[in-house]
Amino acid sequence: MTEITTQKVSGAFAEIGHLFRLALPLMGAQLAQMGMGVADAIMAGQYDSVDLAGVALGGSVMWPTMMLMMGLIQAVTPTVAQLRGSGEFGEIGEVIRQGLWMALCGGLLASFILNHIGIAYTWMDVDPRASAVSIPYLRMCSFGIPALMCFFCLRFLADGMGFTRPALLIAICALLLKIPLNYVLIYGMFGLPEMGGVGCGVAQAIIMWFQLLLIILIVTRRRFDVTGWRSRISMPDYKRIGALLILGVPIGLSIFAEMGLFAFTTLLLGRFGAEVVASHNIAMNINGLLFMTPMALGMASTIRIGHRIGAGDIAEARTTAAIALLATLVIALLSSIFIFFFREVLVSFYTTDPEVMHLSVTLLLFVVFFLMFDATQTTAMGALRGYKDTRVPMYIALFSYWLIGLPLGATLGFGWITRPMEVYGFWIGLAAGVGTAAGLLTWRLVWLSAHYRALNRAATT
């Protein structure tokens, strides 16, 4: 092996190390966040099945709404990352101050939506027993949404600077506090009223403010003073906010497009029976758990590539993108092999119903391929955000999910052309949509990195 080849291999392994040092805390934070949702489901379900339905219904409204607003604020991460890479630390403070204005407005808008969701429930003819729990649950959650959006803005400051451990620390603390809070508020201990599933919403609002307090304690430490984010108070600067929205709106819509596809597919599957919906949710949940690592790598790619682009290291940014994609494919392949050989064992943790088990095990065969596509698209999307490329990826997401995935799934599932394939048809549609997104986003990443490289060469000649 030549010295140049040895250096390339050594550099590749070093880059993998950098990516995973950023990604692992983010993955842990996502798992802890998921754990809070699991805790709500388990504890509300133990109290009463109606409360479980109400909390689940509320979650299906709250999380897509929050993710849409969070996507707007996520423009902070690549912006801070590129400024950090270029050494323009003084500009970061103003970005954060304007980001906080965005977060506050987005949080208030989300709170307004959650407080008026009863109108939609009436229009959709939702079970009144479930809505009786869901409406006050969402109303309680709404008191914490502005705090959560501000938390995300300050967390993205830490992420963009390359400090991802705070996200993990805060998520773990939040999970450890959420469980006892749920218990106290659901069952009414220490003189507090018994609130049932609504207590989960009160606990969630408290946790949102708790997370904001913790991130403030972290980003007011000396290492963040270089950004000057708390050196003064800024009034809204619509030019800067507009620049953030140009990046953030496509990010939010891309996230919402994917989440909306999965949520709407679940609603359409409802006509095939409870067993089908349960099996579909089990398959999606297993995919979601194994999806955490690729998603974290995508987020790490945003940060790392942002640093590279900001520093003018165009070739290194391209290398980072290639290594992130390769690492993602290896991890997804190993995860798919694991699912294939242990699918019956995995399903047994969720249900003992023979019909649900059989269908879930079959759907996991679709997940084997789906996960490869899903992992690729999320890492490619994250890498593109590092380049501040968000508009074209948004178009790709909307096209792939809503013009390919959903129509194909509905056509095959409901049998508009051939014999109805029911849930299998929808999974073929999901795989086709996510596969299309993976292919187009990878093509976009290859083209964009080559374009940046050509521009850099032209500038240096």
Tab-separated table of C-alpha atoms in Angstrom:
chain	number	residue	atom	x	y	z
A	1	MET	CA	0.000	0.000	0.000
A	2	THR	CA	1.462	3.378	-1.012
A	3	GLU	CA	1.936	6.236	1.411
A	4	ILE	CA	-0.809	8.272	-0.311
A	5	THR	CA	-3.292	5.386	-0.026
A	6	THR	CA	-2.386	4.915	3.633
A	7	GLN	CA	-3.012	8.597	4.282
A	8	LYS	CA	-6.400	8.423	2.531
A	9	VAL	CA	-7.484	5.392	4.565
A	10	SER	CA	-6.260	7.004	7.773
A	11	GLY	CA	-8.097	10.217	6.890
A	12	ALA	CA	-11.303	8.300	6.146
A	13	PHE	CA	-11.237	6.555	9.530
A	14	ALA	CA	-10.505	9.867	11.248
A	15	GLU	CA	-13.516	11.414	9.501
A	16	ILE	CA	-15.716	8.492	10.560
A	17	GLY	CA	-14.578	9.154	14.122
A	18	HIS	CA	-15.527	12.837	13.849
A	19	LEU	CA	-18.949	11.957	12.446
A	20	PHE	CA	-19.737	9.410	15.137
A	21	ARG	CA	-18.576	11.713	17.936
A	22	LEU	CA	-21.208	14.134	16.698
A	23	ALA	CA	-23.821	11.500	15.838
A	24	LEU	CA	-23.859	9.236	18.906
A	25	PRO	CA	-25.096	11.894	21.373
A	26	LEU	CA	-27.749	12.956	18.848
A	27	MET	CA	-28.870	9.343	18.465
A	28	GLY	CA	-29.111	8.953	22.239
A	29	ALA	CA	-31.118	12.164	22.468
A	30	GLN	CA	-33.573	10.910	19.836
A	31	LEU	CA	-33.987	7.591	21.652
A	32	ALA	CA	-34.629	9.374	24.951
A	33	GLN	CA	-37.168	11.613	23.209
A	34	MET	CA	-38.879	8.524	21.823
A	35	GLY	CA	-38.794	7.069	25.332
A	36	MET	CA	-40.983	9.908	26.601
A	37	GLY	CA	-43.617	9.024	24.017
A	38	VAL	CA	-43.411	5.367	24.997
A	39	ALA	CA	-43.782	6.329	28.669
A	40	ASP	CA	-46.924	8.333	27.874
A	41	ALA	CA	-48.427	5.403	25.952
A	42	ILE	CA	-47.646	2.789	28.609
A	43	MET	CA	-48.685	4.861	31.625
A	44	ALA	CA	-51.862	6.260	30.041
A	45	GLY	CA	-52.750	2.757	28.844
A	46	GLN	CA	-52.350	1.336	32.344
A	47	TYR	CA	-54.724	3.992	33.641
A	48	ASP	CA	-57.473	3.500	31.028
A	49	SER	CA	-57.720	2.505	27.374
A	50	VAL	CA	-59.759	5.633	26.563
A	51	ASP	CA	-56.990	7.807	28.022
A	52	LEU	CA	-54.456	5.905	25.916
A	53	ALA	CA	-56.529	6.604	22.799
A	54	GLY	CA	-56.804	10.286	23.722
A	55	VAL	CA	-53.067	10.666	24.342
A	56	ALA	CA	-52.234	8.774	21.130
A	57	LEU	CA	-54.669	10.956	19.179
A	58	GLY	CA	-53.161	14.081	20.684
A	59	GLY	CA	-49.652	12.904	19.877
A	60	SER	CA	-50.591	12.315	16.241
A	61	VAL	CA	-51.552	16.003	16.046
A	62	MET	CA	-48.873	17.536	18.266
A	63	TRP	CA	-45.722	15.881	16.911
A	64	PRO	CA	-46.191	16.700	13.203
A	65	THR	CA	-47.095	20.278	14.163
A	66	MET	CA	-44.039	20.586	16.387
A	67	MET	CA	-41.738	19.000	13.802
A	68	LEU	CA	-42.941	21.450	11.166
A	69	MET	CA	-42.130	24.395	13.440
A	70	MET	CA	-38.852	22.813	14.553
A	71	GLY	CA	-37.861	22.428	10.909
A	72	LEU	CA	-38.169	26.191	10.439
A	73	ILE	CA	-35.767	26.775	13.325
A	74	GLN	CA	-33.414	24.009	12.170
A	75	ALA	CA	-31.995	26.506	9.673
A	76	VAL	CA	-29.929	27.691	12.646
A	77	THR	CA	-27.742	24.552	12.577
A	78	PRO	CA	-26.162	24.866	9.089
A	79	THR	CA	-25.982	28.657	9.433
A	80	VAL	CA	-24.081	28.461	12.722
A	81	ALA	CA	-21.951	25.573	11.437
A	82	GLN	CA	-20.787	27.528	8.379
A	83	LEU	CA	-20.109	30.672	10.431
A	84	ARG	CA	-18.140	28.611	12.922
A	85	GLY	CA	-16.164	27.011	10.094
A	86	SER	CA	-15.293	30.405	8.607
A	87	GLY	CA	-14.368	31.831	12.012
A	88	GLU	CA	-17.119	34.474	11.896
A	89	PHE	CA	-18.152	33.887	15.501
A	90	GLY	CA	-19.393	37.438	15.953
A	91	GLU	CA	-22.169	36.823	13.406
A	92	ILE	CA	-23.503	33.791	15.275
A	93	GLY	CA	-24.984	35.823	18.121
A	94	GLU	CA	-27.307	37.794	15.852
A	95	VAL	CA	-28.401	34.591	14.096
A	96	ILE	CA	-29.412	33.115	17.458
A	97	ARG	CA	-31.220	36.248	18.611
A	98	GLN	CA	-33.267	36.329	15.405
A	99	GLY	CA	-33.749	32.563	15.644
A	100	LEU	CA	-35.256	33.039	19.099
A	101	TRP	CA	-37.792	35.501	17.666
A	102	MET	CA	-38.677	32.877	15.051
A	103	ALA	CA	-38.925	30.203	17.737
A	104	LEU	CA	-41.218	32.314	19.900
A	105	CYS	CA	-43.545	33.156	17.002
A	106	GLY	CA	-43.552	29.557	15.744
A	107	GLY	CA	-44.263	28.279	19.243
A	108	LEU	CA	-47.187	30.660	19.713
A	109	LEU	CA	-48.610	29.645	16.321
A	110	ALA	CA	-48.316	25.953	17.208
A	111	SER	CA	-49.987	26.637	20.577
A	112	PHE	CA	-52.872	28.370	18.809
A	113	ILE	CA	-53.325	25.371	16.485
A	114	LEU	CA	-53.309	22.887	19.374
A	115	ASN	CA	-55.828	24.966	21.333
A	116	HIS	CA	-58.319	24.926	18.450
A	117	ILE	CA	-57.946	21.332	17.268
A	118	GLY	CA	-61.426	20.481	18.541
A	119	ILE	CA	-62.875	21.973	15.339
A	120	ALA	CA	-60.947	19.426	13.266
A	121	TYR	CA	-62.005	16.577	15.563
A	122	THR	CA	-65.656	17.496	15.046
A	123	TRP	CA	-65.196	17.669	11.271
A	124	MET	CA	-63.416	14.275	11.225
A	125	ASP	CA	-66.070	12.695	13.479
A	126	VAL	CA	-63.476	11.552	16.035
A	127	ASP	CA	-64.701	9.315	18.870
A	128	PRO	CA	-65.990	11.790	21.502
A	129	ARG	CA	-64.503	9.716	24.350
A	130	ALA	CA	-61.014	9.989	22.875
A	131	SER	CA	-61.399	13.670	21.967
A	132	ALA	CA	-62.568	14.414	25.534
A	133	VAL	CA	-59.068	13.403	26.680
A	134	SER	CA	-57.143	14.605	23.638
A	135	ILE	CA	-58.397	18.212	23.625
A	136	PRO	CA	-57.374	19.076	27.227
A	137	TYR	CA	-54.168	17.035	26.749
A	138	LEU	CA	-53.190	19.238	23.803
A	139	ARG	CA	-54.285	22.372	25.642
A	140	MET	CA	-51.925	21.513	28.500
A	141	CYS	CA	-49.077	20.728	26.087
A	142	SER	CA	-49.600	24.054	24.325
A	143	PHE	CA	-48.370	25.965	27.386
A	144	GLY	CA	-44.924	24.463	26.866
A	145	ILE	CA	-44.594	24.683	23.075
A	146	PRO	CA	-43.052	28.206	22.951
A	147	ALA	CA	-40.465	27.095	25.508
A	148	LEU	CA	-39.685	23.977	23.479
A	149	MET	CA	-39.153	25.983	20.280
A	150	CYS	CA	-36.740	28.318	22.112
A	151	PHE	CA	-34.997	25.231	23.508
A	152	PHE	CA	-34.496	23.902	19.983
A	153	CYS	CA	-33.028	27.213	18.820
A	154	LEU	CA	-30.436	27.215	21.618
A	155	ARG	CA	-29.775	23.498	21.169
A	156	PHE	CA	-29.096	24.090	17.489
A	157	LEU	CA	-26.562	26.735	18.566
A	158	ALA	CA	-24.710	24.047	20.521
A	159	ASP	CA	-25.099	21.530	17.675
A	160	GLY	CA	-23.839	23.984	15.065
A	161	MET	CA	-20.795	24.776	17.185
A	162	GLY	CA	-20.028	21.051	17.271
A	163	PHE	CA	-21.183	20.369	20.842
A	164	THR	CA	-23.829	17.633	20.589
A	165	ARG	CA	-23.488	16.135	24.068
A	166	PRO	CA	-25.816	18.720	25.656
A	167	ALA	CA	-28.677	17.334	23.538
A	168	LEU	CA	-28.090	13.873	25.025
A	169	LEU	CA	-27.693	15.106	28.601
A	170	ILE	CA	-30.890	17.151	28.484
A	171	ALA	CA	-32.927	14.375	26.837
A	172	ILE	CA	-31.871	11.852	29.489
A	173	CYS	CA	-32.693	14.270	32.331
A	174	ALA	CA	-36.068	15.023	30.731
A	175	LEU	CA	-36.911	11.321	30.419
A	176	LEU	CA	-35.924	10.619	34.025
A	177	LEU	CA	-38.164	13.459	35.223
A	178	LYS	CA	-41.049	12.690	32.848
A	179	ILE	CA	-41.804	9.216	34.208
A	180	PRO	CA	-42.370	10.180	37.879
A	181	LEU	CA	-44.172	13.367	36.821
A	182	ASN	CA	-46.550	11.300	34.711
A	183	TYR	CA	-47.275	8.988	37.636
A	184	VAL	CA	-47.952	11.843	40.061
A	185	LEU	CA	-50.244	13.730	37.679
A	186	ILE	CA	-52.073	10.755	36.147
A	187	TYR	CA	-53.017	9.238	39.513
A	188	GLY	CA	-53.206	12.454	41.564
A	189	MET	CA	-50.597	12.097	44.291
A	190	PHE	CA	-49.401	14.601	46.938
A	191	GLY	CA	-52.785	16.294	47.034
A	192	LEU	CA	-52.918	16.930	43.297
A	193	PRO	CA	-56.085	16.047	41.342
A	194	GLU	CA	-56.272	12.753	39.441
A	195	MET	CA	-55.942	13.825	35.809
A	196	GLY	CA	-55.587	10.581	33.844
A	197	GLY	CA	-54.201	11.008	30.352
A	198	VAL	CA	-54.437	14.800	30.614
A	199	GLY	CA	-51.732	14.555	33.279
A	200	CYS	CA	-49.321	13.418	30.553
A	201	GLY	CA	-49.931	16.753	28.838
A	202	VAL	CA	-49.253	18.728	32.018
A	203	ALA	CA	-46.061	16.727	32.550
A	204	GLN	CA	-45.047	17.349	28.936
A	205	ALA	CA	-45.438	21.122	29.342
A	206	ILE	CA	-43.346	21.078	32.525
A	207	ILE	CA	-40.653	19.052	30.754
A	208	MET	CA	-40.556	21.544	27.871
A	209	TRP	CA	-39.806	24.406	30.263
A	210	PHE	CA	-37.319	22.199	32.125
A	211	GLN	CA	-35.444	21.519	28.874
A	212	LEU	CA	-35.293	25.250	28.107
A	213	LEU	CA	-33.863	25.948	31.567
A	214	LEU	CA	-31.166	23.292	31.128
A	215	ILE	CA	-30.070	24.489	27.681
A	216	ILE	CA	-29.868	28.086	28.974
A	217	LEU	CA	-27.565	26.894	31.761
A	218	ILE	CA	-25.387	25.158	29.169
A	219	VAL	CA	-25.139	27.842	26.466
A	220	THR	CA	-24.380	30.583	29.014
A	221	ARG	CA	-21.102	28.821	29.801
A	222	ARG	CA	-17.815	30.455	28.809
A	223	ARG	CA	-17.250	28.332	25.698
A	224	PHE	CA	-20.245	30.014	24.030
A	225	ASP	CA	-19.233	33.577	24.947
A	226	VAL	CA	-17.301	33.863	21.681
A	227	THR	CA	-20.631	33.964	19.814
A	228	GLY	CA	-21.882	36.962	21.792
A	229	TRP	CA	-25.442	35.639	21.567
A	230	ARG	CA	-26.396	37.139	24.954
A	231	SER	CA	-24.360	40.335	24.681
A	232	ARG	CA	-27.434	42.402	23.847
A	233	ILE	CA	-31.128	42.250	23.009
A	234	SER	CA	-32.049	42.571	19.328
A	235	MET	CA	-35.371	43.592	17.871
A	236	PRO	CA	-36.680	41.471	14.985
A	237	ASP	CA	-34.540	41.910	11.868
A	238	TYR	CA	-36.804	40.816	9.042
A	239	LYS	CA	-33.936	40.552	6.564
A	240	ARG	CA	-32.089	38.054	8.767
A	241	ILE	CA	-35.286	36.237	9.699
A	242	GLY	CA	-36.160	36.044	6.006
A	243	ALA	CA	-32.773	34.465	5.259
A	244	LEU	CA	-33.377	31.870	7.975
A	245	LEU	CA	-36.889	31.181	6.686
A	246	ILE	CA	-35.576	30.644	3.152
A	247	LEU	CA	-33.562	27.766	4.610
A	248	GLY	CA	-35.994	26.691	7.309
A	249	VAL	CA	-39.343	26.555	5.503
A	250	PRO	CA	-38.137	23.866	3.056
A	251	ILE	CA	-36.643	21.885	5.952
A	252	GLY	CA	-39.921	22.028	7.868
A	253	LEU	CA	-41.995	21.089	4.833
A	254	SER	CA	-39.646	18.201	3.984
A	255	ILE	CA	-40.002	16.776	7.492
A	256	PHE	CA	-43.754	17.350	7.453
A	257	ALA	CA	-44.086	15.701	4.019
A	258	GLU	CA	-42.494	12.477	5.258
A	259	MET	CA	-44.314	12.418	8.599
A	260	GLY	CA	-47.565	13.296	6.851
A	261	LEU	CA	-47.144	10.404	4.418
A	262	PHE	CA	-46.734	7.894	7.246
A	263	ALA	CA	-49.594	9.369	9.292
A	264	PHE	CA	-51.995	9.499	6.337
A	265	THR	CA	-51.082	5.948	5.321
A	266	THR	CA	-51.979	4.767	8.820
A	267	LEU	CA	-55.352	6.517	8.568
A	268	LEU	CA	-56.070	4.879	5.195
A	269	LEU	CA	-55.138	1.459	6.573
A	270	GLY	CA	-57.804	1.862	9.263
A	271	ARG	CA	-60.483	0.498	6.923
A	272	PHE	CA	-58.678	-2.868	6.796
A	273	GLY	CA	-59.123	-3.512	10.518
A	274	ALA	CA	-57.376	-3.082	13.856
A	275	GLU	CA	-55.043	-6.037	13.277
A	276	VAL	CA	-53.663	-4.475	10.082
A	277	VAL	CA	-53.120	-1.096	11.764
A	278	ALA	CA	-51.434	-2.761	14.744
A	279	SER	CA	-49.125	-4.784	12.478
A	280	HIS	CA	-48.284	-1.717	10.406
A	281	ASN	CA	-47.432	0.276	13.540
A	282	ILE	CA	-45.211	-2.518	14.867
A	283	ALA	CA	-43.270	-2.616	11.593
A	284	MET	CA	-42.956	1.184	11.548
A	285	ASN	CA	-41.816	1.243	15.170
A	286	ILE	CA	-39.060	-1.321	14.587
A	287	ASN	CA	-37.957	0.589	11.498
A	288	GLY	CA	-37.983	3.806	13.540
A	289	LEU	CA	-35.746	2.376	16.249
A	290	LEU	CA	-33.138	1.152	13.764
A	291	PHE	CA	-33.496	4.386	11.787
A	292	MET	CA	-32.072	6.411	14.691
A	293	THR	CA	-28.419	5.839	13.765
A	294	PRO	CA	-28.753	6.905	10.098
A	295	MET	CA	-30.825	9.911	11.169
A	296	ALA	CA	-28.143	10.931	13.671
A	297	LEU	CA	-25.489	10.531	10.965
A	298	GLY	CA	-27.529	12.825	8.732
A	299	MET	CA	-27.665	15.457	11.480
A	300	ALA	CA	-23.929	15.048	12.104
A	301	SER	CA	-23.314	15.474	8.366
A	302	THR	CA	-25.117	18.818	8.446
A	303	ILE	CA	-22.778	20.049	11.177
A	304	ARG	CA	-19.549	18.593	9.810
A	305	ILE	CA	-20.138	19.667	6.200
A	306	GLY	CA	-21.222	23.109	7.403
A	307	HIS	CA	-17.897	23.473	9.210
A	308	ARG	CA	-16.024	22.352	6.075
A	309	ILE	CA	-17.902	24.692	3.728
A	310	GLY	CA	-17.483	27.620	6.105
A	311	ALA	CA	-13.731	26.989	6.252
A	312	GLY	CA	-13.547	26.756	2.457
A	313	ASP	CA	-12.558	23.065	2.554
A	314	ILE	CA	-14.703	22.062	-0.424
A	315	ALA	CA	-12.893	18.790	-1.185
A	316	GLU	CA	-13.083	17.733	2.464
A	317	ALA	CA	-16.820	18.499	2.536
A	318	ARG	CA	-17.298	16.174	-0.426
A	319	THR	CA	-15.253	13.494	1.352
A	320	THR	CA	-17.372	13.883	4.492
A	321	ALA	CA	-20.576	13.445	2.472
A	322	ALA	CA	-19.243	10.305	0.765
A	323	ILE	CA	-18.049	8.761	4.032
A	324	ALA	CA	-21.356	9.550	5.765
A	325	LEU	CA	-23.324	7.872	2.969
A	326	LEU	CA	-21.049	4.827	2.950
A	327	ALA	CA	-21.231	4.466	6.747
A	328	THR	CA	-25.013	4.792	6.586
A	329	LEU	CA	-25.314	2.074	3.943
A	330	VAL	CA	-23.139	-0.308	5.969
A	331	ILE	CA	-25.168	0.303	9.141
A	332	ALA	CA	-28.476	-0.017	7.269
A	333	LEU	CA	-27.325	-3.256	5.630
A	334	LEU	CA	-26.339	-4.751	8.997
A	335	SER	CA	-29.659	-3.597	10.495
A	336	SER	CA	-31.594	-5.141	7.597
A	337	ILE	CA	-29.767	-8.454	8.029
A	338	PHE	CA	-30.585	-8.326	11.747
A	339	ILE	CA	-34.279	-7.719	10.999
A	340	PHE	CA	-34.398	-10.539	8.455
A	341	PHE	CA	-33.020	-13.185	10.811
A	342	PHE	CA	-34.649	-12.011	14.051
A	343	ARG	CA	-37.984	-10.634	12.813
A	344	GLU	CA	-40.079	-13.154	14.763
A	345	VAL	CA	-38.200	-12.406	17.982
A	346	LEU	CA	-38.588	-8.661	17.466
A	347	VAL	CA	-42.341	-8.913	16.895
A	348	SER	CA	-42.772	-11.090	19.997
A	349	PHE	CA	-41.821	-8.083	22.161
A	350	TYR	CA	-44.864	-6.203	20.859
A	351	THR	CA	-47.718	-8.713	20.720
A	352	THR	CA	-48.840	-12.270	21.381
A	353	ASP	CA	-51.829	-12.113	19.024
A	354	PRO	CA	-51.180	-14.799	16.341
A	355	GLU	CA	-52.761	-12.829	13.488
A	356	VAL	CA	-50.913	-9.620	14.324
A	357	MET	CA	-47.651	-11.523	14.791
A	358	HIS	CA	-47.935	-13.258	11.410
A	359	LEU	CA	-48.716	-10.048	9.533
A	360	SER	CA	-46.033	-8.059	11.375
A	361	VAL	CA	-43.369	-10.657	10.597
A	362	THR	CA	-44.315	-10.474	6.909
A	363	LEU	CA	-44.222	-6.662	6.883
A	364	LEU	CA	-40.716	-6.731	8.347
A	365	LEU	CA	-39.586	-8.288	5.061
A	366	PHE	CA	-40.609	-4.992	3.444
A	367	VAL	CA	-38.719	-3.116	6.185
A	368	VAL	CA	-35.534	-4.968	5.167
A	369	PHE	CA	-35.536	-2.997	1.900
A	370	PHE	CA	-37.358	0.093	3.160
A	371	LEU	CA	-34.706	0.764	5.826
A	372	MET	CA	-31.917	0.860	3.227
A	373	PHE	CA	-33.774	3.537	1.261
A	374	ASP	CA	-34.853	5.475	4.356
A	375	ALA	CA	-31.329	5.538	5.779
A	376	THR	CA	-29.867	6.756	2.490
A	377	GLN	CA	-32.371	9.564	2.016
A	378	THR	CA	-32.014	10.950	5.544
A	379	THR	CA	-28.209	11.049	5.376
A	380	ALA	CA	-28.234	12.616	1.906
A	381	MET	CA	-30.789	15.171	3.113
A	382	GLY	CA	-28.623	16.008	6.145
A	383	ALA	CA	-25.514	16.397	3.989
A	384	LEU	CA	-27.362	18.736	1.613
A	385	ARG	CA	-28.436	20.903	4.553
A	386	GLY	CA	-24.755	21.297	5.415
A	387	TYR	CA	-24.396	22.956	2.001
A	388	LYS	CA	-27.476	25.082	2.860
A	389	ASP	CA	-29.318	23.352	0.024
A	390	THR	CA	-32.912	22.918	1.193
A	391	ARG	CA	-35.277	24.059	-1.572
A	392	VAL	CA	-34.587	21.337	-4.168
A	393	PRO	CA	-34.586	18.593	-1.481
A	394	MET	CA	-38.029	19.858	-0.420
A	395	TYR	CA	-39.329	19.480	-3.980
A	396	ILE	CA	-37.808	15.999	-4.122
A	397	ALA	CA	-39.508	15.049	-0.837
A	398	LEU	CA	-42.915	16.340	-1.924
A	399	PHE	CA	-42.637	14.627	-5.319
A	400	SER	CA	-41.370	11.313	-3.948
A	401	TYR	CA	-43.762	10.952	-1.023
A	402	TRP	CA	-46.976	12.519	-2.305
A	403	LEU	CA	-46.785	11.960	-6.076
A	404	ILE	CA	-45.080	8.555	-6.044
A	405	GLY	CA	-45.411	6.878	-2.640
A	406	LEU	CA	-48.995	7.660	-1.642
A	407	PRO	CA	-50.676	7.313	-5.081
A	408	LEU	CA	-48.878	4.040	-5.801
A	409	GLY	CA	-49.655	2.685	-2.336
A	410	ALA	CA	-53.332	3.622	-2.576
A	411	THR	CA	-53.618	2.226	-6.114
A	412	LEU	CA	-52.140	-1.132	-5.115
A	413	GLY	CA	-53.679	-1.231	-1.642
A	414	PHE	CA	-57.247	-0.476	-2.692
A	415	GLY	CA	-56.968	-2.382	-5.976
A	416	TRP	CA	-57.889	0.430	-8.324
A	417	ILE	CA	-56.094	-1.354	-11.182
A	418	THR	CA	-55.394	-4.896	-9.960
A	419	ARG	CA	-56.611	-7.096	-7.124
A	420	PRO	CA	-56.437	-5.221	-3.770
A	421	MET	CA	-53.091	-5.855	-2.051
A	422	GLU	CA	-54.239	-4.018	1.103
A	423	VAL	CA	-51.385	-3.285	3.534
A	424	TYR	CA	-48.776	-4.896	1.273
A	425	GLY	CA	-49.679	-2.502	-1.527
A	426	PHE	CA	-49.232	0.475	0.770
A	427	TRP	CA	-45.817	-0.779	1.862
A	428	ILE	CA	-44.768	-1.159	-1.770
A	429	GLY	CA	-45.836	2.459	-2.244
A	430	LEU	CA	-43.915	3.590	0.841
A	431	ALA	CA	-40.786	1.781	-0.329
A	432	ALA	CA	-41.131	3.241	-3.833
A	433	GLY	CA	-41.577	6.763	-2.484
A	434	VAL	CA	-38.670	6.601	-0.052
A	435	GLY	CA	-36.541	4.808	-2.663
A	436	THR	CA	-37.234	7.575	-5.176
A	437	ALA	CA	-36.276	10.183	-2.580
A	438	ALA	CA	-33.071	8.293	-1.759
A	439	GLY	CA	-32.037	8.116	-5.410
A	440	LEU	CA	-32.852	11.736	-6.249
A	441	LEU	CA	-31.305	13.163	-3.064
A	442	THR	CA	-28.114	11.159	-3.612
A	443	TRP	CA	-27.972	12.419	-7.200
A	444	ARG	CA	-28.482	15.980	-5.949
A	445	LEU	CA	-25.681	15.565	-3.391
A	446	VAL	CA	-23.251	14.200	-6.000
A	447	TRP	CA	-24.103	17.032	-8.402
A	448	LEU	CA	-23.904	19.766	-5.761
A	449	SER	CA	-20.579	18.605	-4.313
A	450	ALA	CA	-19.118	18.456	-7.846
A	451	HIS	CA	-20.542	21.926	-8.568
A	452	TYR	CA	-18.919	23.373	-5.437
A	453	ARG	CA	-15.651	21.695	-6.371
A	454	ALA	CA	-15.751	23.204	-9.877
A	455	LEU	CA	-16.494	26.671	-8.492
A	456	ASN	CA	-13.638	26.335	-6.021
A	457	ARG	CA	-11.213	25.309	-8.777
A	458	ALA	CA	-12.325	28.234	-10.938
A	459	ALA	CA	-11.798	30.632	-8.044
A	460	THR	CA	-8.251	29.402	-7.384
A	461	THR	CA	-7.057	29.520	-11.007
